[in-house]
Amino acid sequence: KMETRDWVSLCESIAENTLLQELKASGHALDLDSVASFSTLLSKNSGLKRIALGDSEFGDERLKILSEGLRSNKGLEELELDLKSVGPAGAKELAVALKENRSLTKLKLSRNPLGDEGITTLCEALETSNSSLQDLDIAETGFGDPGATALAKAIASPTCGLLKLSIADNASIGSDGAAALWSALGRRTGCGEEGDSSQPNGSDSQPARAGLKDLTLDGCDAVCRGGACDAMVAALTKADCSLSQLSLQALSLTPEESHALARALGACPALTKLRIAKSNLGDAFASTFSSSLLSAPAPPGLTSLDLTSNDLTADGLASLLSSPSLRVHTVCAFDNALKDGAASLLSSLSKQETVAPSLTDLDLGGNNIDKEGAMALLTGLQANPSLLPSLATLGMGANEGVADVEDDSELSALIEALRTRDVPLDVIIRAGVRSDPSGRPSM
């Protein structure tokens, strides 16, 4: 166990060090004197790029001390303070530091009781003074519509430099707060607001800030609810929407909300990575999403699509994979409802001339596929490799039909034949275990 004198000695010894770039002390209980030594370190050291410190009782008083050093720091890029019992008072001190600090680009504050007051204070700094912070994680911090509205103002500000934002698991955000966030996203694009060249502090020479590129809204049902639904569609379908990565896990949506979301996502031009898992969206979502991709003037160039736990059947998955506008490389359909429909998946796909020509990785694990369905699926792929011509990895773990592959010579032989065909297909039975073309397992 490190004592106060040990922390003080450590900080003193590396105060002038220019080689050390990362310091991980998260989980350690630090008294006030120990935190003061870290604050002094930050005020002197410009070599450290990433730091994480303190246990779950770190709290506001210690953050106030640390923030004093952060204000004058000129090298730190990433600060991890998730699950540190930081509340509104600590957020206020951190906001003061952010108004002066120009090096910090990534800040993790998830699982802290910041509330609306704390989030509002931080957002005021981002709105008016800080342009260096690019990555902010405020997931599960207990804020609702007032905090969301303050965040929206910051996002829309020409000063704000945020590119990546997580507000996951803030269930108190209502449709008003969500609508404000979507509207701000619609105003803050990669090209800036048309006709608005005004900048803070009376300057008009600073170029417009790039828009958000990575947004996580897991567990925030209101993002598709009420007035937020129209704002969402408007923001995501703008020709200059800059979002390239979007996560929308664990949502509880009505059929109407699901339909609106599918339409918007299919027409989001810059989207390359979409995670919309654990929401039981069903085949209707897949069908609408596929139709939207076809009709969009500039469909997204998706490379990764996560559809885990969405109650998709073989028909729903086939409607997506057979869309000529979907050029995805990776699809995760783990824990859906293929069951005995696995055999019909290839039948549905075979009706199209070209199916998912860019797809290299497909995960069908956890779908209750039985032995008959697994054999039909794998036999079909072996007999007709042009169905999914680029497929290199097929996940089949956690399915009853392949659970005893070592004791099933017929299934083992088929998997080996797929590995050695002209375009090798590696069938993954266990998570984390792959086989090279020679059949030797590797991690």
PDB file of C-alpha atoms in Angstrom, residues 161-422:
ATOM      1  CA  GLY A 161     -14.264  21.450 -30.196  1.00  0.00           C
ATOM      2  CA  LEU A 162     -16.055  18.236 -29.184  1.00  0.00           C
ATOM      3  CA  LEU A 163     -15.792  15.413 -31.717  1.00  0.00           C
ATOM      4  CA  LYS A 164     -16.735  12.467 -29.486  1.00  0.00           C
ATOM      5  CA  LEU A 165     -19.448  12.460 -26.817  1.00  0.00           C
ATOM      6  CA  SER A 166     -21.032   9.804 -24.592  1.00  0.00           C
ATOM      7  CA  ILE A 167     -24.157  10.594 -22.592  1.00  0.00           C
ATOM      8  CA  ALA A 168     -25.217   6.967 -22.187  1.00  0.00           C
ATOM      9  CA  ASP A 169     -27.497   5.855 -19.351  1.00  0.00           C
ATOM     10  CA  ASN A 170     -28.844   9.270 -18.443  1.00  0.00           C
ATOM     11  CA  ALA A 171     -32.440   8.118 -18.385  1.00  0.00           C
ATOM     12  CA  SER A 172     -33.727  11.393 -16.927  1.00  0.00           C
ATOM     13  CA  ILE A 173     -33.228  13.151 -20.250  1.00  0.00           C
ATOM     14  CA  GLY A 174     -36.705  13.781 -21.658  1.00  0.00           C
ATOM     15  CA  SER A 175     -37.912  14.532 -25.160  1.00  0.00           C
ATOM     16  CA  ASP A 176     -37.303  18.291 -24.721  1.00  0.00           C
ATOM     17  CA  GLY A 177     -33.656  17.791 -23.782  1.00  0.00           C
ATOM     18  CA  ALA A 178     -33.168  15.202 -26.510  1.00  0.00           C
ATOM     19  CA  ALA A 179     -34.747  17.510 -29.096  1.00  0.00           C
ATOM     20  CA  ALA A 180     -32.365  20.289 -28.060  1.00  0.00           C
ATOM     21  CA  LEU A 181     -29.391  17.943 -28.514  1.00  0.00           C
ATOM     22  CA  TRP A 182     -30.495  16.808 -31.970  1.00  0.00           C
ATOM     23  CA  SER A 183     -31.174  20.400 -33.035  1.00  0.00           C
ATOM     24  CA  ALA A 184     -27.687  21.407 -31.871  1.00  0.00           C
ATOM     25  CA  LEU A 185     -26.207  18.509 -33.811  1.00  0.00           C
ATOM     26  CA  GLY A 186     -28.079  19.710 -36.886  1.00  0.00           C
ATOM     27  CA  ARG A 187     -26.626  23.209 -36.497  1.00  0.00           C
ATOM     28  CA  ARG A 188     -23.075  22.090 -35.746  1.00  0.00           C
ATOM     29  CA  THR A 189     -21.899  20.414 -38.939  1.00  0.00           C
ATOM     30  CA  GLY A 190     -18.575  19.875 -40.597  1.00  0.00           C
ATOM     31  CA  CYS A 191     -19.131  23.061 -42.594  1.00  0.00           C
ATOM     32  CA  GLY A 192     -20.352  25.290 -39.805  1.00  0.00           C
ATOM     33  CA  GLU A 193     -23.588  27.288 -39.797  1.00  0.00           C
ATOM     34  CA  GLU A 194     -24.282  28.710 -43.221  1.00  0.00           C
ATOM     35  CA  GLY A 195     -23.923  32.475 -43.295  1.00  0.00           C
ATOM     36  CA  ASP A 196     -22.587  32.677 -39.740  1.00  0.00           C
ATOM     37  CA  SER A 197     -18.924  33.580 -39.469  1.00  0.00           C
ATOM     38  CA  SER A 198     -19.132  35.117 -36.007  1.00  0.00           C
ATOM     39  CA  GLN A 199     -16.634  33.918 -33.442  1.00  0.00           C
ATOM     40  CA  PRO A 200     -16.227  34.519 -29.712  1.00  0.00           C
ATOM     41  CA  ASN A 201     -14.204  37.442 -28.378  1.00  0.00           C
ATOM     42  CA  GLY A 202     -15.058  39.556 -31.421  1.00  0.00           C
ATOM     43  CA  SER A 203     -12.863  37.572 -33.813  1.00  0.00           C
ATOM     44  CA  ASP A 204     -14.095  36.337 -37.191  1.00  0.00           C
ATOM     45  CA  SER A 205     -10.818  34.772 -38.327  1.00  0.00           C
ATOM     46  CA  GLN A 206     -11.167  31.401 -36.574  1.00  0.00           C
ATOM     47  CA  PRO A 207     -12.483  28.635 -38.904  1.00  0.00           C
ATOM     48  CA  ALA A 208     -15.756  26.902 -38.049  1.00  0.00           C
ATOM     49  CA  ARG A 209     -15.392  23.902 -35.770  1.00  0.00           C
ATOM     50  CA  ALA A 210     -15.930  20.411 -37.138  1.00  0.00           C
ATOM     51  CA  GLY A 211     -19.110  18.671 -36.082  1.00  0.00           C
ATOM     52  CA  LEU A 212     -19.510  15.705 -33.753  1.00  0.00           C
ATOM     53  CA  LYS A 213     -18.267  12.480 -35.303  1.00  0.00           C
ATOM     54  CA  ASP A 214     -18.888   9.910 -32.540  1.00  0.00           C
ATOM     55  CA  LEU A 215     -22.030   9.900 -30.356  1.00  0.00           C
ATOM     56  CA  THR A 216     -23.158   7.363 -27.730  1.00  0.00           C
ATOM     57  CA  LEU A 217     -26.787   7.512 -26.589  1.00  0.00           C
ATOM     58  CA  ASP A 218     -27.216   4.053 -25.051  1.00  0.00           C
ATOM     59  CA  GLY A 219     -30.168   3.759 -22.704  1.00  0.00           C
ATOM     60  CA  CYS A 220     -31.598   7.185 -23.576  1.00  0.00           C
ATOM     61  CA  ASP A 221     -35.079   6.286 -24.828  1.00  0.00           C
ATOM     62  CA  ALA A 222     -36.137   9.915 -25.248  1.00  0.00           C
ATOM     63  CA  VAL A 223     -33.815  10.430 -28.220  1.00  0.00           C
ATOM     64  CA  CYS A 224     -36.597   9.085 -30.449  1.00  0.00           C
ATOM     65  CA  ARG A 225     -39.610  10.261 -28.450  1.00  0.00           C
ATOM     66  CA  GLY A 226     -42.115  13.077 -28.985  1.00  0.00           C
ATOM     67  CA  GLY A 227     -40.626  16.249 -30.414  1.00  0.00           C
ATOM     68  CA  ALA A 228     -37.167  14.681 -30.340  1.00  0.00           C
ATOM     69  CA  CYS A 229     -38.155  12.286 -33.106  1.00  0.00           C
ATOM     70  CA  ASP A 230     -38.584  14.996 -35.747  1.00  0.00           C
ATOM     71  CA  ALA A 231     -35.401  16.732 -34.589  1.00  0.00           C
ATOM     72  CA  MET A 232     -33.513  13.424 -34.839  1.00  0.00           C
ATOM     73  CA  VAL A 233     -34.654  12.794 -38.412  1.00  0.00           C
ATOM     74  CA  ALA A 234     -33.767  16.346 -39.441  1.00  0.00           C
ATOM     75  CA  ALA A 235     -30.288  16.163 -37.873  1.00  0.00           C
ATOM     76  CA  LEU A 236     -29.275  12.719 -39.134  1.00  0.00           C
ATOM     77  CA  THR A 237     -30.471  13.235 -42.692  1.00  0.00           C
ATOM     78  CA  LYS A 238     -28.786  16.591 -43.307  1.00  0.00           C
ATOM     79  CA  ALA A 239     -26.453  16.398 -46.266  1.00  0.00           C
ATOM     80  CA  ASP A 240     -23.577  17.754 -44.148  1.00  0.00           C
ATOM     81  CA  CYS A 241     -24.227  15.696 -40.992  1.00  0.00           C
ATOM     82  CA  SER A 242     -20.759  14.720 -39.771  1.00  0.00           C
ATOM     83  CA  LEU A 243     -21.631  11.726 -37.543  1.00  0.00           C
ATOM     84  CA  SER A 244     -19.563   8.708 -38.526  1.00  0.00           C
ATOM     85  CA  GLN A 245     -20.100   6.560 -35.397  1.00  0.00           C
ATOM     86  CA  LEU A 246     -23.362   6.188 -33.477  1.00  0.00           C
ATOM     87  CA  SER A 247     -24.298   3.889 -30.597  1.00  0.00           C
ATOM     88  CA  LEU A 248     -27.939   3.432 -29.596  1.00  0.00           C
ATOM     89  CA  GLN A 249     -27.984   0.369 -27.370  1.00  0.00           C
ATOM     90  CA  ALA A 250     -30.704  -0.708 -24.947  1.00  0.00           C
ATOM     91  CA  LEU A 251     -33.543   1.473 -26.216  1.00  0.00           C
ATOM     92  CA  SER A 252     -37.223   0.832 -25.613  1.00  0.00           C
ATOM     93  CA  LEU A 253     -39.040   2.146 -28.674  1.00  0.00           C
ATOM     94  CA  THR A 254     -42.565   2.025 -30.022  1.00  0.00           C
ATOM     95  CA  PRO A 255     -43.045   0.698 -33.589  1.00  0.00           C
ATOM     96  CA  GLU A 256     -43.513   4.283 -34.810  1.00  0.00           C
ATOM     97  CA  GLU A 257     -40.283   5.440 -33.133  1.00  0.00           C
ATOM     98  CA  SER A 258     -38.414   2.439 -34.488  1.00  0.00           C
ATOM     99  CA  HIS A 259     -39.691   3.212 -38.003  1.00  0.00           C
ATOM    100  CA  ALA A 260     -38.568   6.849 -37.790  1.00  0.00           C
ATOM    101  CA  LEU A 261     -35.151   5.812 -36.499  1.00  0.00           C
ATOM    102  CA  ALA A 262     -34.663   3.300 -39.311  1.00  0.00           C
ATOM    103  CA  ARG A 263     -35.562   5.924 -41.934  1.00  0.00           C
ATOM    104  CA  ALA A 264     -33.128   8.436 -40.463  1.00  0.00           C
ATOM    105  CA  LEU A 265     -30.224   6.007 -40.073  1.00  0.00           C
ATOM    106  CA  GLY A 266     -30.558   4.792 -43.640  1.00  0.00           C
ATOM    107  CA  ALA A 267     -30.063   8.336 -44.899  1.00  0.00           C
ATOM    108  CA  CYS A 268     -27.276   9.493 -42.552  1.00  0.00           C
ATOM    109  CA  PRO A 269     -24.553  10.294 -45.116  1.00  0.00           C
ATOM    110  CA  ALA A 270     -21.309  10.038 -43.132  1.00  0.00           C
ATOM    111  CA  LEU A 271     -22.237   7.074 -40.920  1.00  0.00           C
ATOM    112  CA  THR A 272     -19.659   4.263 -41.043  1.00  0.00           C
ATOM    113  CA  LYS A 273     -20.125   2.477 -37.702  1.00  0.00           C
ATOM    114  CA  LEU A 274     -23.566   1.823 -36.200  1.00  0.00           C
ATOM    115  CA  ARG A 275     -24.308  -0.031 -32.968  1.00  0.00           C
ATOM    116  CA  ILE A 276     -28.027  -0.408 -32.371  1.00  0.00           C
ATOM    117  CA  ALA A 277     -28.071  -3.438 -30.091  1.00  0.00           C
ATOM    118  CA  LYS A 278     -30.270  -4.840 -27.320  1.00  0.00           C
ATOM    119  CA  SER A 279     -33.407  -3.007 -28.419  1.00  0.00           C
ATOM    120  CA  ASN A 280     -35.630  -5.819 -29.806  1.00  0.00           C
ATOM    121  CA  LEU A 281     -36.349  -3.813 -32.950  1.00  0.00           C
ATOM    122  CA  GLY A 282     -37.412  -6.816 -35.028  1.00  0.00           C
ATOM    123  CA  ASP A 283     -37.757  -7.422 -38.752  1.00  0.00           C
ATOM    124  CA  ALA A 284     -39.828  -4.292 -39.354  1.00  0.00           C
ATOM    125  CA  PHE A 285     -36.825  -2.139 -38.433  1.00  0.00           C
ATOM    126  CA  ALA A 286     -34.549  -4.143 -40.735  1.00  0.00           C
ATOM    127  CA  SER A 287     -36.985  -3.811 -43.633  1.00  0.00           C
ATOM    128  CA  THR A 288     -37.425  -0.053 -43.188  1.00  0.00           C
ATOM    129  CA  PHE A 289     -33.680   0.466 -42.769  1.00  0.00           C
ATOM    130  CA  SER A 290     -33.019  -1.492 -45.971  1.00  0.00           C
ATOM    131  CA  SER A 291     -35.638   0.541 -47.878  1.00  0.00           C
ATOM    132  CA  SER A 292     -34.166   3.793 -46.575  1.00  0.00           C
ATOM    133  CA  LEU A 293     -30.718   2.783 -47.768  1.00  0.00           C
ATOM    134  CA  LEU A 294     -32.122   2.217 -51.249  1.00  0.00           C
ATOM    135  CA  SER A 295     -33.992   5.514 -51.474  1.00  0.00           C
ATOM    136  CA  ALA A 296     -31.409   7.789 -49.830  1.00  0.00           C
ATOM    137  CA  PRO A 297     -29.700  10.209 -52.243  1.00  0.00           C
ATOM    138  CA  ALA A 298     -26.407   9.564 -50.420  1.00  0.00           C
ATOM    139  CA  PRO A 299     -26.693   6.365 -48.341  1.00  0.00           C
ATOM    140  CA  PRO A 300     -24.147   5.903 -45.556  1.00  0.00           C
ATOM    141  CA  GLY A 301     -20.966   4.018 -46.300  1.00  0.00           C
ATOM    142  CA  LEU A 302     -21.430   1.686 -43.335  1.00  0.00           C
ATOM    143  CA  THR A 303     -18.481  -0.593 -42.604  1.00  0.00           C
ATOM    144  CA  SER A 304     -19.643  -1.977 -39.227  1.00  0.00           C
ATOM    145  CA  LEU A 305     -23.183  -2.823 -38.103  1.00  0.00           C
ATOM    146  CA  ASP A 306     -24.001  -4.254 -34.652  1.00  0.00           C
ATOM    147  CA  LEU A 307     -27.535  -5.653 -34.371  1.00  0.00           C
ATOM    148  CA  THR A 308     -27.071  -7.777 -31.243  1.00  0.00           C
ATOM    149  CA  SER A 309     -30.270  -8.815 -29.425  1.00  0.00           C
ATOM    150  CA  ASN A 310     -32.870  -7.293 -31.724  1.00  0.00           C
ATOM    151  CA  ASP A 311     -35.218 -10.246 -32.263  1.00  0.00           C
ATOM    152  CA  LEU A 312     -34.312 -10.460 -35.951  1.00  0.00           C
ATOM    153  CA  THR A 313     -35.382 -13.555 -37.870  1.00  0.00           C
ATOM    154  CA  ALA A 314     -33.687 -14.920 -40.978  1.00  0.00           C
ATOM    155  CA  ASP A 315     -36.036 -12.822 -43.135  1.00  0.00           C
ATOM    156  CA  GLY A 316     -35.057  -9.595 -41.381  1.00  0.00           C
ATOM    157  CA  LEU A 317     -31.346 -10.294 -41.633  1.00  0.00           C
ATOM    158  CA  ALA A 318     -31.692 -11.315 -45.282  1.00  0.00           C
ATOM    159  CA  SER A 319     -33.478  -8.070 -46.140  1.00  0.00           C
ATOM    160  CA  LEU A 320     -30.486  -6.146 -44.816  1.00  0.00           C
ATOM    161  CA  LEU A 321     -27.710  -8.261 -46.295  1.00  0.00           C
ATOM    162  CA  SER A 322     -29.362  -8.290 -49.713  1.00  0.00           C
ATOM    163  CA  SER A 323     -29.647  -4.497 -49.915  1.00  0.00           C
ATOM    164  CA  PRO A 324     -27.428  -3.342 -52.789  1.00  0.00           C
ATOM    165  CA  SER A 325     -26.741  -0.081 -50.915  1.00  0.00           C
ATOM    166  CA  LEU A 326     -25.218  -1.877 -47.919  1.00  0.00           C
ATOM    167  CA  ARG A 327     -21.454  -2.191 -48.362  1.00  0.00           C
ATOM    168  CA  VAL A 328     -20.728  -3.228 -44.804  1.00  0.00           C
ATOM    169  CA  HIS A 329     -17.636  -5.223 -43.791  1.00  0.00           C
ATOM    170  CA  THR A 330     -18.725  -6.452 -40.353  1.00  0.00           C
ATOM    171  CA  VAL A 331     -22.193  -7.469 -39.144  1.00  0.00           C
ATOM    172  CA  CYS A 332     -22.906  -8.706 -35.629  1.00  0.00           C
ATOM    173  CA  ALA A 333     -26.280 -10.470 -35.376  1.00  0.00           C
ATOM    174  CA  PHE A 334     -25.544 -12.252 -32.099  1.00  0.00           C
ATOM    175  CA  ASP A 335     -28.479 -13.288 -29.895  1.00  0.00           C
ATOM    176  CA  ASN A 336     -31.288 -12.822 -32.373  1.00  0.00           C
ATOM    177  CA  ALA A 337     -34.081 -15.144 -33.476  1.00  0.00           C
ATOM    178  CA  LEU A 338     -32.727 -17.113 -36.433  1.00  0.00           C
ATOM    179  CA  LYS A 339     -33.392 -20.484 -34.733  1.00  0.00           C
ATOM    180  CA  ASP A 340     -34.642 -22.969 -37.334  1.00  0.00           C
ATOM    181  CA  GLY A 341     -34.726 -20.200 -39.949  1.00  0.00           C
ATOM    182  CA  ALA A 342     -30.960 -20.354 -40.417  1.00  0.00           C
ATOM    183  CA  ALA A 343     -31.403 -22.754 -43.309  1.00  0.00           C
ATOM    184  CA  SER A 344     -33.740 -20.335 -45.077  1.00  0.00           C
ATOM    185  CA  LEU A 345     -31.261 -17.457 -44.752  1.00  0.00           C
ATOM    186  CA  LEU A 346     -29.206 -18.621 -47.724  1.00  0.00           C
ATOM    187  CA  SER A 347     -32.360 -19.386 -49.666  1.00  0.00           C
ATOM    188  CA  SER A 348     -33.511 -15.796 -49.234  1.00  0.00           C
ATOM    189  CA  LEU A 349     -30.085 -14.427 -50.141  1.00  0.00           C
ATOM    190  CA  SER A 350     -29.776 -16.620 -53.237  1.00  0.00           C
ATOM    191  CA  LYS A 351     -32.641 -14.705 -54.868  1.00  0.00           C
ATOM    192  CA  GLN A 352     -30.276 -11.745 -55.336  1.00  0.00           C
ATOM    193  CA  GLU A 353     -27.509 -11.564 -57.927  1.00  0.00           C
ATOM    194  CA  THR A 354     -25.027  -9.913 -55.577  1.00  0.00           C
ATOM    195  CA  VAL A 355     -25.230 -10.161 -51.808  1.00  0.00           C
ATOM    196  CA  ALA A 356     -23.073  -8.156 -49.375  1.00  0.00           C
ATOM    197  CA  PRO A 357     -19.994  -8.152 -51.630  1.00  0.00           C
ATOM    198  CA  SER A 358     -17.868  -6.390 -48.991  1.00  0.00           C
ATOM    199  CA  LEU A 359     -18.932  -8.462 -45.967  1.00  0.00           C
ATOM    200  CA  THR A 360     -15.907 -10.142 -44.368  1.00  0.00           C
ATOM    201  CA  ASP A 361     -17.143 -10.866 -40.808  1.00  0.00           C
ATOM    202  CA  LEU A 362     -20.589 -12.158 -39.812  1.00  0.00           C
ATOM    203  CA  ASP A 363     -21.515 -13.191 -36.253  1.00  0.00           C
ATOM    204  CA  LEU A 364     -24.558 -15.481 -35.960  1.00  0.00           C
ATOM    205  CA  GLY A 365     -23.732 -16.731 -32.469  1.00  0.00           C
ATOM    206  CA  GLY A 366     -26.345 -17.192 -29.761  1.00  0.00           C
ATOM    207  CA  ASN A 367     -29.256 -17.696 -32.185  1.00  0.00           C
ATOM    208  CA  ASN A 368     -30.405 -21.149 -31.007  1.00  0.00           C
ATOM    209  CA  ILE A 369     -29.436 -22.635 -34.353  1.00  0.00           C
ATOM    210  CA  ASP A 370     -29.796 -26.416 -34.204  1.00  0.00           C
ATOM    211  CA  LYS A 371     -27.652 -29.047 -35.886  1.00  0.00           C
ATOM    212  CA  GLU A 372     -29.873 -29.247 -38.973  1.00  0.00           C
ATOM    213  CA  GLY A 373     -29.847 -25.472 -39.452  1.00  0.00           C
ATOM    214  CA  ALA A 374     -26.094 -25.225 -38.924  1.00  0.00           C
ATOM    215  CA  MET A 375     -25.413 -27.979 -41.445  1.00  0.00           C
ATOM    216  CA  ALA A 376     -27.743 -26.429 -44.021  1.00  0.00           C
ATOM    217  CA  LEU A 377     -26.154 -22.999 -43.598  1.00  0.00           C
ATOM    218  CA  LEU A 378     -22.577 -24.228 -43.827  1.00  0.00           C
ATOM    219  CA  THR A 379     -23.321 -26.636 -46.674  1.00  0.00           C
ATOM    220  CA  GLY A 380     -24.933 -23.807 -48.618  1.00  0.00           C
ATOM    221  CA  LEU A 381     -21.909 -21.567 -48.144  1.00  0.00           C
ATOM    222  CA  GLN A 382     -19.599 -24.357 -49.247  1.00  0.00           C
ATOM    223  CA  ALA A 383     -21.663 -25.096 -52.347  1.00  0.00           C
ATOM    224  CA  ASN A 384     -22.231 -21.460 -53.331  1.00  0.00           C
ATOM    225  CA  PRO A 385     -19.392 -19.187 -52.159  1.00  0.00           C
ATOM    226  CA  SER A 386     -20.575 -16.398 -54.466  1.00  0.00           C
ATOM    227  CA  LEU A 387     -23.507 -15.688 -52.104  1.00  0.00           C
ATOM    228  CA  LEU A 388     -21.221 -13.911 -49.651  1.00  0.00           C
ATOM    229  CA  PRO A 389     -18.095 -13.706 -51.804  1.00  0.00           C
ATOM    230  CA  SER A 390     -15.767 -11.913 -49.352  1.00  0.00           C
ATOM    231  CA  LEU A 391     -16.869 -13.651 -46.152  1.00  0.00           C
ATOM    232  CA  ALA A 392     -13.767 -14.729 -44.218  1.00  0.00           C
ATOM    233  CA  THR A 393     -15.094 -15.196 -40.664  1.00  0.00           C
ATOM    234  CA  LEU A 394     -18.415 -16.667 -39.533  1.00  0.00           C
ATOM    235  CA  GLY A 395     -19.214 -16.642 -35.819  1.00  0.00           C
ATOM    236  CA  MET A 396     -21.371 -19.595 -34.757  1.00  0.00           C
ATOM    237  CA  GLY A 397     -20.628 -19.836 -31.024  1.00  0.00           C
ATOM    238  CA  ALA A 398     -23.308 -20.393 -28.381  1.00  0.00           C
ATOM    239  CA  ASN A 399     -25.538 -22.309 -30.816  1.00  0.00           C
ATOM    240  CA  GLU A 400     -26.830 -25.748 -29.863  1.00  0.00           C
ATOM    241  CA  GLY A 401     -26.110 -27.172 -33.283  1.00  0.00           C
ATOM    242  CA  VAL A 402     -22.338 -26.641 -33.073  1.00  0.00           C
ATOM    243  CA  ALA A 403     -21.804 -27.102 -29.336  1.00  0.00           C
ATOM    244  CA  ASP A 404     -20.233 -30.558 -29.726  1.00  0.00           C
ATOM    245  CA  VAL A 405     -18.289 -29.969 -32.903  1.00  0.00           C
ATOM    246  CA  GLU A 406     -15.294 -32.000 -31.651  1.00  0.00           C
ATOM    247  CA  ASP A 407     -17.503 -35.088 -31.402  1.00  0.00           C
ATOM    248  CA  ASP A 408     -19.270 -34.533 -34.710  1.00  0.00           C
ATOM    249  CA  SER A 409     -17.132 -35.759 -37.589  1.00  0.00           C
ATOM    250  CA  GLU A 410     -19.578 -34.591 -40.256  1.00  0.00           C
ATOM    251  CA  LEU A 411     -19.691 -31.032 -38.945  1.00  0.00           C
ATOM    252  CA  SER A 412     -15.937 -30.949 -38.327  1.00  0.00           C
ATOM    253  CA  ALA A 413     -15.246 -32.064 -41.885  1.00  0.00           C
ATOM    254  CA  LEU A 414     -17.541 -29.377 -43.277  1.00  0.00           C
ATOM    255  CA  ILE A 415     -15.877 -26.647 -41.215  1.00  0.00           C
ATOM    256  CA  GLU A 416     -12.461 -27.854 -42.373  1.00  0.00           C
ATOM    257  CA  ALA A 417     -13.626 -27.822 -46.006  1.00  0.00           C
ATOM    258  CA  LEU A 418     -14.732 -24.205 -45.627  1.00  0.00           C
ATOM    259  CA  ARG A 419     -11.321 -23.282 -44.227  1.00  0.00           C
ATOM    260  CA  THR A 420      -9.537 -24.733 -47.237  1.00  0.00           C
ATOM    261  CA  ARG A 421     -11.773 -23.515 -50.047  1.00  0.00           C
ATOM    262  CA  ASP A 422     -10.503 -20.962 -52.617  1.00  0.00           C
TER     263      ASP A 422
END
